[in-house]
Coordinates of N, CA and C in Angstrom, one line a residue:
X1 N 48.2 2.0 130.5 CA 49.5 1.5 130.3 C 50.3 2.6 129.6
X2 N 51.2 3.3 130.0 CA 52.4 3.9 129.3 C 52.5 3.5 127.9
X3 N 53.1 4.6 127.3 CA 53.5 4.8 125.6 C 55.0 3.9 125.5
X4 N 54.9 3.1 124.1 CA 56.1 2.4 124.4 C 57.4 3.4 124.2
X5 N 58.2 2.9 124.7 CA 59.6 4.0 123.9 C 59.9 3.9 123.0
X6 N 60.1 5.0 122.2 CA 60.7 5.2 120.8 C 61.7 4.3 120.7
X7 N 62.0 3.6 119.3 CA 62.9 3.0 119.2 C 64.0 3.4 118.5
X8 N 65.1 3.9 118.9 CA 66.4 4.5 118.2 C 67.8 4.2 118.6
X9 N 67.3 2.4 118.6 CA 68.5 1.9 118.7 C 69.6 1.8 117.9
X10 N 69.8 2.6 116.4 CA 70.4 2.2 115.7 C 70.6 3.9 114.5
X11 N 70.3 4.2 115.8 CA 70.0 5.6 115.0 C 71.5 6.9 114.7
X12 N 72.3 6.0 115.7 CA 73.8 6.5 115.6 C 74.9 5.8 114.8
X13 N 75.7 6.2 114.3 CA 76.4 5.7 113.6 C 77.2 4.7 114.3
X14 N 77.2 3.0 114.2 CA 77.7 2.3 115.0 C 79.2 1.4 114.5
X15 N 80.0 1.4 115.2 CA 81.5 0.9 114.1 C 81.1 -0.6 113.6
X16 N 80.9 -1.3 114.8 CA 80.8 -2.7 114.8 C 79.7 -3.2 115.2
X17 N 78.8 -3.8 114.0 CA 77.5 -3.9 114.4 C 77.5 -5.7 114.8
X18 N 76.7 -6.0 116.0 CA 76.9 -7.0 116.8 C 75.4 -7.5 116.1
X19 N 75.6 -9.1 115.9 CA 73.8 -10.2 115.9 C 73.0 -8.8 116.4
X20 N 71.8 -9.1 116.1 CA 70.2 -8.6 116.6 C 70.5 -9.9 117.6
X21 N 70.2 -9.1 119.3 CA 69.5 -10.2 120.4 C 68.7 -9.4 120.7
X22 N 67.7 -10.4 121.4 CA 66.6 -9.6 122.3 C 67.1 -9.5 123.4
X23 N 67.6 -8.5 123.7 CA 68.6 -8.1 125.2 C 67.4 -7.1 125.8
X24 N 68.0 -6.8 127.1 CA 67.0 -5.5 127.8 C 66.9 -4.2 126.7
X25 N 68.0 -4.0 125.8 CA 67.7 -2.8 125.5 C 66.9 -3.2 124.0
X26 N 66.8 -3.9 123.4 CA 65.6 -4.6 122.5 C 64.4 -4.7 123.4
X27 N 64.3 -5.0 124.1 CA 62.9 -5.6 124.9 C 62.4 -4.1 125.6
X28 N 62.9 -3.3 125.7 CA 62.4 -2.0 125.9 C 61.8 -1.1 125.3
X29 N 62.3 -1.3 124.1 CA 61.9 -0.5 122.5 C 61.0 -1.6 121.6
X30 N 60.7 -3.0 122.2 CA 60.1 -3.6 120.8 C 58.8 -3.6 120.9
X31 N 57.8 -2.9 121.9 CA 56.4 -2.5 121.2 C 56.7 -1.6 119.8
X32 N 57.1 -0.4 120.3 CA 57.3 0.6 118.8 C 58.1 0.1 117.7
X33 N 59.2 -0.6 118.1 CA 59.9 -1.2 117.1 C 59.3 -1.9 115.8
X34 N 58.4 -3.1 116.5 CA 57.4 -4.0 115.7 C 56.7 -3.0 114.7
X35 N 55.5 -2.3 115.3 CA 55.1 -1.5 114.7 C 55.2 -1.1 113.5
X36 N 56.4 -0.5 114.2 CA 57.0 0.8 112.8 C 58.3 0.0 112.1
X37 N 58.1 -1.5 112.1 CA 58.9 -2.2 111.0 C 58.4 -3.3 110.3
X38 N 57.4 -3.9 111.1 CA 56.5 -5.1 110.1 C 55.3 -4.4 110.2
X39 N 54.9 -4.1 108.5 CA 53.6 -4.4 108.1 C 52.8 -4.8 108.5
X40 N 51.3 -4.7 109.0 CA 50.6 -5.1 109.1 C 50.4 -5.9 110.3
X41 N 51.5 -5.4 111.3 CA 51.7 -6.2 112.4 C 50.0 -5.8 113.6
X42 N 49.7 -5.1 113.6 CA 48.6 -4.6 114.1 C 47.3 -5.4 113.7
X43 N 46.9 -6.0 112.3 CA 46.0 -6.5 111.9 C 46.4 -7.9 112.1
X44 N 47.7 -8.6 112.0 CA 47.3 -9.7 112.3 C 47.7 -9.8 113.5
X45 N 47.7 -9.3 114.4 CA 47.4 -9.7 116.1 C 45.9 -9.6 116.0
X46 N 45.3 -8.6 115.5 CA 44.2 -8.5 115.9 C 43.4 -10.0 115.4
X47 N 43.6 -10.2 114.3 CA 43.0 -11.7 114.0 C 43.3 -12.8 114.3
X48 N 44.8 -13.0 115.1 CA 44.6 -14.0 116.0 C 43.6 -13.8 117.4
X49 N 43.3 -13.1 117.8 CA 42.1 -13.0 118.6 C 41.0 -13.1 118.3
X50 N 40.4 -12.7 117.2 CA 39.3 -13.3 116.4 C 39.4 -15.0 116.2
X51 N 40.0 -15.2 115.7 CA 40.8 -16.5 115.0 C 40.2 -17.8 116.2
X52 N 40.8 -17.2 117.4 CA 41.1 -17.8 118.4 C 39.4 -18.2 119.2
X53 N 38.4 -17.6 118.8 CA 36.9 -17.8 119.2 C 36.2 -18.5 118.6
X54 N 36.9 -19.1 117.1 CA 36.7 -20.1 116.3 C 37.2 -21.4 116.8
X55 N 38.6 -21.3 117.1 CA 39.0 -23.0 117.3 C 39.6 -23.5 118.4
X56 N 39.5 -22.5 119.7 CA 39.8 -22.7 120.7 C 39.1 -23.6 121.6
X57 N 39.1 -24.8 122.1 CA 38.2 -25.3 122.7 C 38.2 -26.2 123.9
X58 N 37.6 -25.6 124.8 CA 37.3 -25.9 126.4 C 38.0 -26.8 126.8
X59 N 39.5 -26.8 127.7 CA 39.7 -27.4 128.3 C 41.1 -28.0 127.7
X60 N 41.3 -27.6 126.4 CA 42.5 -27.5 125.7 C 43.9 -26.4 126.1
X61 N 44.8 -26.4 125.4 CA 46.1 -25.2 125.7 C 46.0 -24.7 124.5
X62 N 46.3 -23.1 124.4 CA 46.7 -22.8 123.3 C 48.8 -22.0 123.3
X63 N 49.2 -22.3 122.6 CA 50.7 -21.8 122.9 C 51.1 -20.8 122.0
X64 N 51.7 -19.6 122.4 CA 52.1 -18.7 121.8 C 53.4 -18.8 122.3
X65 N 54.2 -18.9 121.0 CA 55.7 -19.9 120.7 C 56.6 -18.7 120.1
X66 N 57.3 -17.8 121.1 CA 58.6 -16.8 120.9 C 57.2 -15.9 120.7
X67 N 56.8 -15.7 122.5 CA 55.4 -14.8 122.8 C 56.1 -13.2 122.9
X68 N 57.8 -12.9 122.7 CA 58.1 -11.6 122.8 C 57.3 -10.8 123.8
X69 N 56.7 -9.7 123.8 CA 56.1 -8.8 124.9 C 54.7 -9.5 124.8
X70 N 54.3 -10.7 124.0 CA 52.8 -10.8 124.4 C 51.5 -10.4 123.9
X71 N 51.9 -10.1 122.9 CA 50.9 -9.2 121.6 C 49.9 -10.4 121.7
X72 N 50.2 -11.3 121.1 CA 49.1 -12.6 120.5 C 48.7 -13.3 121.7
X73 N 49.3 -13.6 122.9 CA 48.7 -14.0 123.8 C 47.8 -13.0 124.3
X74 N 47.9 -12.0 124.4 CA 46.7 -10.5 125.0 C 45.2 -10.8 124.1
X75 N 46.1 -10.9 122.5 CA 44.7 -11.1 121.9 C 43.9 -12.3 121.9
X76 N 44.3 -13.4 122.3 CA 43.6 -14.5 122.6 C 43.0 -14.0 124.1
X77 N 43.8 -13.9 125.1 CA 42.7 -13.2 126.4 C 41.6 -12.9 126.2
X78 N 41.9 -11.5 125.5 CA 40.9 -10.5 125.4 C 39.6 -11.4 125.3
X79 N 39.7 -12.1 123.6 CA 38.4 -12.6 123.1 C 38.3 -14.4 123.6
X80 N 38.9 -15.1 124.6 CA 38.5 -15.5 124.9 C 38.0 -15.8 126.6
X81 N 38.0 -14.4 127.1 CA 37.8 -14.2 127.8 C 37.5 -15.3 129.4
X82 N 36.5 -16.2 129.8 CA 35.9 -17.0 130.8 C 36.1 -18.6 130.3
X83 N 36.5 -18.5 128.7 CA 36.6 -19.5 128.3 C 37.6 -21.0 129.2
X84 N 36.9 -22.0 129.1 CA 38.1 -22.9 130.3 C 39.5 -23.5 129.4
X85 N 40.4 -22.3 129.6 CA 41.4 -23.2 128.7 C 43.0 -22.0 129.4
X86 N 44.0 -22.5 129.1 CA 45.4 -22.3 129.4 C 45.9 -21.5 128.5
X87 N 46.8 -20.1 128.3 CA 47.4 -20.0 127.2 C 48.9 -19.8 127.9
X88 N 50.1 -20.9 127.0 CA 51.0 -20.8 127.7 C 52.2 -20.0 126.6
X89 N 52.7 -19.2 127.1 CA 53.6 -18.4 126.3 C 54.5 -18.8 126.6
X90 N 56.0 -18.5 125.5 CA 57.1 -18.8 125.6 C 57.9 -18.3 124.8
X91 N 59.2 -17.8 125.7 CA 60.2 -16.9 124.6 C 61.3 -17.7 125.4
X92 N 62.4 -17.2 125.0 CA 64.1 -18.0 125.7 C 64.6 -16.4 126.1
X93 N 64.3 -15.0 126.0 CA 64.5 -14.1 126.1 C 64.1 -13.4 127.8
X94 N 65.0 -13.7 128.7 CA 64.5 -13.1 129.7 C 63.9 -12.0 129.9
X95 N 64.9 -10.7 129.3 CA 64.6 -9.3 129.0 C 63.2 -9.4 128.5
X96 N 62.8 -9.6 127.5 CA 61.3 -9.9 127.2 C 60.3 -10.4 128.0
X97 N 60.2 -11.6 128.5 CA 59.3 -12.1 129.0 C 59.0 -11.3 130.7
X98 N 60.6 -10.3 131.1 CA 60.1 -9.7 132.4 C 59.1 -8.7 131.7
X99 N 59.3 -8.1 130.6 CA 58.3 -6.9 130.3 C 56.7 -7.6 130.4
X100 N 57.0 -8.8 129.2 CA 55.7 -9.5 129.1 C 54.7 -10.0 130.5
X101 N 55.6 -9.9 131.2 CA 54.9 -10.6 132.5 C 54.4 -9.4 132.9
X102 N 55.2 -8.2 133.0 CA 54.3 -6.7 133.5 C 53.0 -6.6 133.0
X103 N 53.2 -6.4 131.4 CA 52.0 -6.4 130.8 C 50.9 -7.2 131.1
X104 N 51.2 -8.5 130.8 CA 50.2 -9.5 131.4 C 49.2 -9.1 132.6
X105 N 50.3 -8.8 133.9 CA 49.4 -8.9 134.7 C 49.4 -7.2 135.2
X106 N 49.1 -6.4 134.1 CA 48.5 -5.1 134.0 C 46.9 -5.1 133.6
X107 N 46.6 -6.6 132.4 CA 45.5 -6.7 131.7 C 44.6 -6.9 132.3
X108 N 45.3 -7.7 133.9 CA 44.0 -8.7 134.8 C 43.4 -9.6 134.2
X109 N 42.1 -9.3 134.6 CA 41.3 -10.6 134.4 C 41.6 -11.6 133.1
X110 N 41.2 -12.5 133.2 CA 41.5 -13.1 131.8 C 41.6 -14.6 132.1
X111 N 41.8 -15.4 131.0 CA 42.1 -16.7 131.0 C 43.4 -16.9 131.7
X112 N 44.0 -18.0 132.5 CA 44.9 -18.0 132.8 C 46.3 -18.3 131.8
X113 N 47.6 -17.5 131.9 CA 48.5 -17.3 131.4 C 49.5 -18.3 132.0
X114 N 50.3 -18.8 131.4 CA 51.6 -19.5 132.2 C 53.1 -19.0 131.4
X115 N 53.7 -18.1 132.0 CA 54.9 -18.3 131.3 C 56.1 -18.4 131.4
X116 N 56.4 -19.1 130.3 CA 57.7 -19.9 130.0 C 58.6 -19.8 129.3
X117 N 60.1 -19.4 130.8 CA 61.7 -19.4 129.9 C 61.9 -20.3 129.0
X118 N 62.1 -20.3 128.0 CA 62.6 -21.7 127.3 C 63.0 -21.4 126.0
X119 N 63.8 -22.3 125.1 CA 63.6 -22.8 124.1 C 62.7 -23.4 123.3
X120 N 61.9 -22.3 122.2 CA 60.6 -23.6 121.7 C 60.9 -25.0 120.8
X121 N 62.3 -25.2 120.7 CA 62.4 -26.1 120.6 C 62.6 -27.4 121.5
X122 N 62.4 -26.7 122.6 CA 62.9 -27.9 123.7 C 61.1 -28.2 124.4
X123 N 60.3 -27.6 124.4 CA 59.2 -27.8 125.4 C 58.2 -29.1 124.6
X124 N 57.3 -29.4 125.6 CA 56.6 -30.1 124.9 C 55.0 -29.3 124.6
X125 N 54.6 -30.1 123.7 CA 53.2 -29.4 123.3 C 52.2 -31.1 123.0
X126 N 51.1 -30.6 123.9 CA 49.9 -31.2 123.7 C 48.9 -30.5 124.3
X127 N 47.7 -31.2 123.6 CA 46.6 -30.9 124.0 C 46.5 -29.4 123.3
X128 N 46.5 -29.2 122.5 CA 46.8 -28.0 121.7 C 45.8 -27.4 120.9
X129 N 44.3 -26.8 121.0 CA 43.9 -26.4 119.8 C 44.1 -25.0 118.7
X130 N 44.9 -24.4 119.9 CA 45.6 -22.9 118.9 C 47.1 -23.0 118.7
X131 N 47.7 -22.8 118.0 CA 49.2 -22.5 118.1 C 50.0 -21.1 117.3
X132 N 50.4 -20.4 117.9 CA 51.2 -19.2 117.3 C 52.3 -19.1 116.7
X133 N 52.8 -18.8 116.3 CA 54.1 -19.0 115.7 C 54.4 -18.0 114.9
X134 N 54.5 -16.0 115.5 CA 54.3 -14.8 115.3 C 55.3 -14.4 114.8
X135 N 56.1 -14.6 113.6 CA 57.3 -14.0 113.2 C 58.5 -14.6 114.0
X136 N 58.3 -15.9 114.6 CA 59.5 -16.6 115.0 C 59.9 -17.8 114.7
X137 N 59.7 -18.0 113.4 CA 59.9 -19.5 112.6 C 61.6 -18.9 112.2
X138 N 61.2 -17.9 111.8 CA 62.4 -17.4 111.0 C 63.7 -16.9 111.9
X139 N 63.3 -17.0 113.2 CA 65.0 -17.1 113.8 C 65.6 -18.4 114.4
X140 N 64.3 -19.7 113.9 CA 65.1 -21.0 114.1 C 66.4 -21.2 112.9
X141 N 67.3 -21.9 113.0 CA 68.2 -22.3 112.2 C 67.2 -23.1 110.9
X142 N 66.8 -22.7 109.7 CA 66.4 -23.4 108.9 C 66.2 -24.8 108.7
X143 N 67.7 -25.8 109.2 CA 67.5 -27.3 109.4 C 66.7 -27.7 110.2
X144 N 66.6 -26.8 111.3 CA 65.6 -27.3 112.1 C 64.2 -26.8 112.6
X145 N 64.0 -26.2 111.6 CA 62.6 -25.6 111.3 C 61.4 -27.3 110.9
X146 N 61.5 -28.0 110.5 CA 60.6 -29.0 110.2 C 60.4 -29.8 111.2
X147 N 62.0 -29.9 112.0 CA 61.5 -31.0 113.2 C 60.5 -29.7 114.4
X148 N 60.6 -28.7 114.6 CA 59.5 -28.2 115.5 C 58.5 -28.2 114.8
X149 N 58.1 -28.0 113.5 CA 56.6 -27.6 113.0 C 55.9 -29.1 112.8
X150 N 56.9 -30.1 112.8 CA 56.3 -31.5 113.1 C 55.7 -31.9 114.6
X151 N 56.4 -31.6 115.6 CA 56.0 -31.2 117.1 C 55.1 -30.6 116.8
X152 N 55.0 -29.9 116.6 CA 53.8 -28.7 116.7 C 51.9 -29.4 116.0
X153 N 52.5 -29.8 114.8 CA 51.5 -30.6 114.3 C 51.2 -31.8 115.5
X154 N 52.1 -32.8 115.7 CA 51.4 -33.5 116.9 C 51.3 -33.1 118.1
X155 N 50.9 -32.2 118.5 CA 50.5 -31.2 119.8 C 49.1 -30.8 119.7
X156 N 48.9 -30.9 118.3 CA 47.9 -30.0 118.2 C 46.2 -31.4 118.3
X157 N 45.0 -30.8 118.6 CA 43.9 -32.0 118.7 C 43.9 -31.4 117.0
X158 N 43.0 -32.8 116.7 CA 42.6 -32.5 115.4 C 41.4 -31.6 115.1
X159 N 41.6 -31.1 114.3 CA 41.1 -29.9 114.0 C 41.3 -28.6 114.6
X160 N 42.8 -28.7 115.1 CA 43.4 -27.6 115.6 C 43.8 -26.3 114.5
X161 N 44.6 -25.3 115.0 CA 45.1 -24.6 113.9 C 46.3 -23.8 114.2
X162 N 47.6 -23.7 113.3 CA 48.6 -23.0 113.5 C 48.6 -21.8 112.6
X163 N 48.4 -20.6 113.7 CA 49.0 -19.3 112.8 C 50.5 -19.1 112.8
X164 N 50.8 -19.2 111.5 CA 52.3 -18.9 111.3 C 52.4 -17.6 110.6
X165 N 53.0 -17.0 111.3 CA 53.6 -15.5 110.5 C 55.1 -15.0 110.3
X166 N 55.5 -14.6 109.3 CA 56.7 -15.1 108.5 C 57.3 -13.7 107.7
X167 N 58.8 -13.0 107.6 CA 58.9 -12.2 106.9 C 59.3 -13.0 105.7
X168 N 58.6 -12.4 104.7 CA 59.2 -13.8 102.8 C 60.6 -13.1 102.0
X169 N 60.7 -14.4 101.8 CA 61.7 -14.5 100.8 C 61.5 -14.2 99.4
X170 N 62.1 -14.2 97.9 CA 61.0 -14.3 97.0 C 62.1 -14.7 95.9
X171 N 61.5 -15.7 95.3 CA 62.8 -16.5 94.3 C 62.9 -15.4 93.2
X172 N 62.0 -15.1 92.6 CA 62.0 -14.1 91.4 C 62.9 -12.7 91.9
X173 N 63.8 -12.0 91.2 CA 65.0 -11.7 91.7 C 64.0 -9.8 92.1
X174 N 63.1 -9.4 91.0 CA 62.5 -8.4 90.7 C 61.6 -8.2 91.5
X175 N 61.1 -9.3 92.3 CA 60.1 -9.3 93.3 C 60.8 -9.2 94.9
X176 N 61.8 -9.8 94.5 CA 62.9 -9.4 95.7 C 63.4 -8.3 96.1
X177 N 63.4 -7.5 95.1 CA 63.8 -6.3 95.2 C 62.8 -5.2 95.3
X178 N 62.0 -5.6 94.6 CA 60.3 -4.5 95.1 C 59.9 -4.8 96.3
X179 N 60.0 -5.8 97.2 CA 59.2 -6.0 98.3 C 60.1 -5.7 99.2
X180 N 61.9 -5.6 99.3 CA 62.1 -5.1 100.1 C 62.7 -3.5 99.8
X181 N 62.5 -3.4 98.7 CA 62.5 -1.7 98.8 C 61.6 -0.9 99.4
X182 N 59.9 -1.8 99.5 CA 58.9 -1.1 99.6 C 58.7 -1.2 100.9
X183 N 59.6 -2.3 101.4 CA 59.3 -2.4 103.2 C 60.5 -1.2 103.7
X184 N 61.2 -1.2 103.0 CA 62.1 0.4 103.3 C 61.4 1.4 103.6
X185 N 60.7 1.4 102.5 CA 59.6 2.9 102.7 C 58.4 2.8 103.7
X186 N 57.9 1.6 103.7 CA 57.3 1.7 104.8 C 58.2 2.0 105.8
X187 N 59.4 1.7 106.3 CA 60.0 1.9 107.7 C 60.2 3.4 107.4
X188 N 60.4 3.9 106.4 CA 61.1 5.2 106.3 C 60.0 6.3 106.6
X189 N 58.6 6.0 106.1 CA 57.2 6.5 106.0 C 56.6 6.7 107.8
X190 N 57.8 5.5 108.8 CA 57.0 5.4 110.2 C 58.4 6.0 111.1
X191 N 59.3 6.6 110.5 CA 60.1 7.3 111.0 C 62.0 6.8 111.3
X192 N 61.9 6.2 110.2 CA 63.3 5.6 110.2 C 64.2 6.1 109.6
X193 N 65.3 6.7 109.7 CA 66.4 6.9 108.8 C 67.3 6.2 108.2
X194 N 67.9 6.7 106.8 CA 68.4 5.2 106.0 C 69.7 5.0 106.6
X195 N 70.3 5.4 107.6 CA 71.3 5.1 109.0 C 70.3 3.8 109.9
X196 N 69.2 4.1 110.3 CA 68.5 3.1 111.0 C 68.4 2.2 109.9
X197 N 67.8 2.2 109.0 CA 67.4 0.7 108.1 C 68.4 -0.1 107.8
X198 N 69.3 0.7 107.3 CA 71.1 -0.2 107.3 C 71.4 -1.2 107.9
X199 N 71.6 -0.2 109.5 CA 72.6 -0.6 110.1 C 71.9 -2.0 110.9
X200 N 70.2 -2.1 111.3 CA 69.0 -2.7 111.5 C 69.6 -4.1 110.7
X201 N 69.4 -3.5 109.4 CA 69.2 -4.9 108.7 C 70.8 -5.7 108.9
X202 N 71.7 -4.8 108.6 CA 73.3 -5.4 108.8 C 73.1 -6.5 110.2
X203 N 72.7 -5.8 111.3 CA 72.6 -6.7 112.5 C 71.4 -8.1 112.6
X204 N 70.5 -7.6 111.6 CA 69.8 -8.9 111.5 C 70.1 -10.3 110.6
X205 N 71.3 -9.7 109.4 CA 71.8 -10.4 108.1 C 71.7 -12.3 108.6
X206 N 72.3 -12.0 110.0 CA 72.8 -13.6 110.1 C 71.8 -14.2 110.8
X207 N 70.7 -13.5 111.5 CA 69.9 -13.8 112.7 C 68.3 -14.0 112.3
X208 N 68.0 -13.2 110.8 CA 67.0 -13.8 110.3 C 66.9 -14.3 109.3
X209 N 66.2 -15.4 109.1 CA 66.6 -16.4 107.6 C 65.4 -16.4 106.8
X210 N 64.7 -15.2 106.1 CA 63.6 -15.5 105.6 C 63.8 -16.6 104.2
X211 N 62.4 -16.9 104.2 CA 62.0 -17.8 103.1 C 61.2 -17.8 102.3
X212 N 60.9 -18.7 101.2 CA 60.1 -18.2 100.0 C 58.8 -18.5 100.8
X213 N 57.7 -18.3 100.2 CA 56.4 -18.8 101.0 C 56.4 -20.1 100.2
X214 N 56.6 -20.8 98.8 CA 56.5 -21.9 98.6 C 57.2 -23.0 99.7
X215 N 58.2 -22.7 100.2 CA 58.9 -23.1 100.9 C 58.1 -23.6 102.1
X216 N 57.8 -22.0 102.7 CA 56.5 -22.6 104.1 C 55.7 -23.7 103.5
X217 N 55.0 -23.5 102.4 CA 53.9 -24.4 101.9 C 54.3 -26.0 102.4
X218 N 55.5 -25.9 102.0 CA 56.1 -27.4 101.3 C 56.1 -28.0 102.8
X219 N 57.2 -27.3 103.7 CA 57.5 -27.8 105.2 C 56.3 -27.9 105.7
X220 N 55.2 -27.0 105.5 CA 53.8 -27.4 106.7 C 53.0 -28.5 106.0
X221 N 52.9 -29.1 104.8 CA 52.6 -30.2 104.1 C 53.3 -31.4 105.1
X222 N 54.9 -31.2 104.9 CA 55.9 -32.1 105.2 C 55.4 -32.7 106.9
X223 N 55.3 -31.3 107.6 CA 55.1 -31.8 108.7 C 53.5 -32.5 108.5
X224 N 53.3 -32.8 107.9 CA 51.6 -33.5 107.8 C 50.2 -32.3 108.2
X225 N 50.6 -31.0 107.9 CA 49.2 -30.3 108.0 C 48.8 -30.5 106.6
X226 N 46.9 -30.9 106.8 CA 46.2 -31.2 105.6 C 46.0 -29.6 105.1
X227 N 46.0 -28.9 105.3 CA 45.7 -27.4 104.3 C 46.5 -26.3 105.4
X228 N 47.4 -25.9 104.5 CA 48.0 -24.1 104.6 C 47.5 -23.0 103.8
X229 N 47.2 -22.2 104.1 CA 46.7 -20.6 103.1 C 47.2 -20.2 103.7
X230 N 48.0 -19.1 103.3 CA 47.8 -17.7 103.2 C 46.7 -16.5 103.4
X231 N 46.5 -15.8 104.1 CA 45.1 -15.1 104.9 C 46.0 -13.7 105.0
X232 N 46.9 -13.1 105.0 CA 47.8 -12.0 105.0 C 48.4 -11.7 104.3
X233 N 49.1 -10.6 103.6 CA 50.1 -10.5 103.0 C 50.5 -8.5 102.8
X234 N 51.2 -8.3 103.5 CA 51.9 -7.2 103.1 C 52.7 -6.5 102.7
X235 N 53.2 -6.8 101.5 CA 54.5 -6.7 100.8 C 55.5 -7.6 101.3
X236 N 56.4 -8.0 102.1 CA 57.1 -9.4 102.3 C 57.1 -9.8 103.4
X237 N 56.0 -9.3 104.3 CA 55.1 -10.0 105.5 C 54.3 -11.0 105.2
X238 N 53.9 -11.7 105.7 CA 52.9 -12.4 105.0 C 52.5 -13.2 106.3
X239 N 51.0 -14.1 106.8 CA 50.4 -14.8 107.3 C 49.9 -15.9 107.0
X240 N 49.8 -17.4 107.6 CA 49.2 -18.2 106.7 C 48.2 -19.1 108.4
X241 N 47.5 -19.9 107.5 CA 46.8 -20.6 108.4 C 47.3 -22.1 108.0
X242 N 47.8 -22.8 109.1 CA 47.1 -24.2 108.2 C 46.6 -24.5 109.4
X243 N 45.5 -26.1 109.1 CA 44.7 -27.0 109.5 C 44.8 -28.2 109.7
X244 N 44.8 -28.6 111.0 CA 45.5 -30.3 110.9 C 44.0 -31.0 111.0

């Protein structure tokens, strides 16, 4: 597979900075993009693949929910290899999902894939023992963040499990400010200029709504999961597990 393209969408000085979409020219740059802007993004893909040899089970679906290029669905493939079960992906991002489909069926063999244009708020979910939810909680509209993660809980068989991964908020004003200065420097440490970080973040202001993690806590309770943790954390990345 080809090296992704550098991402230097933002790297000119721009007058009028327009929403972050996932348009073709996002979806062409966002292997490297991810990368070289979330933390730890490499480690927890890799442990949903792991993850996924634990609670995946025969004859169930697992859903990777705003699957973008397909990171977390590849890693469930990988390791679950012959296993009898469905993984259905889903973004509302055309641009994306044509790449994701390349990729996909670049990987070959593997469990079968199904994927799906849509809204994750609009599809249905059953029969569910894995569920993803990769850093796209946080471009639902806030209000309606509890009615999907309540779907999602009843989708799931019992003893299912949802990985949620989440950029954080942080109520303490001083922790707010350490964790995202230090994600600066990480972007700045993987080749970003403070022209890129700006003008990045100015376009995301309205489009991503991060949260405190007590917050997560509270809503995956609300939706009725019996236990959430935390299993990740890198500076105002963070990963959690819960368990229905």
């Amino acid at each position: 597979m080809n090296s992704p393209e550098r991402d230097a969408l933002y790297a000119r000085p721009v007058a009028k900075i327009a929403d972050f979409a996932f348009d073709e020219q996002v979806a062409r740059v966002f292997a490297d993009m991810i990368q070289r802007s979330v933390p730890g993004y490499e480690t927890i893909t890799s442990a949903i693949g792991l993850l996924s040899t634990r609670y995946v089970r025969p004859g169930s679906y697992c859903y990777d929910l705003g699957c973008a290029l397909g990171a977390a669905t590849l890693a469930m493939r990988r390791h679950l290899k012959e296993r009898n079960c469905v993984i259905i992906a889903v973004d509302n991002s055309p641009a994306m999902l044509a790449r994701c489909r390349e990729i996909i069926q670049q990987a070959h063999a593997g469990i079968p894939v199904e994927i799906v244009c849509a809204d994750i708020r609009d599809i249905k979910i059953h029969n569910a023992s894995m569920i993803v939810l990769n850093f796209t909680l946080q471009f639902i509209p806030p209000e309606e963040r509890l009615a999907l993660l309540t779907k999602v809980y009843r989708g799931l068989l019992a003893g299912g499990i949802l990985i949620l991964s989440e950029k954080l908020a942080f109520a303490d004003a001083r922790q707010q400010t350490l964790h995202t200065e230090m994600h600066h420097a990480f972007k700045k440490a993987h080749g970003y200029s403070e022209l890129e970080i700006s003008q990045k973040r100015a376009a995301l202001d309205k489009v991503l709504l991060p949260e405190t993690l007590a917050r997560h806590k509270e809503r995956l309770q609300q939706a009725g999961f019996a236990s959430c943790e935390v299993w990740f954390q890198y500076f105002n990345f963070a990963s959690l597990i819960a368990l229905k």
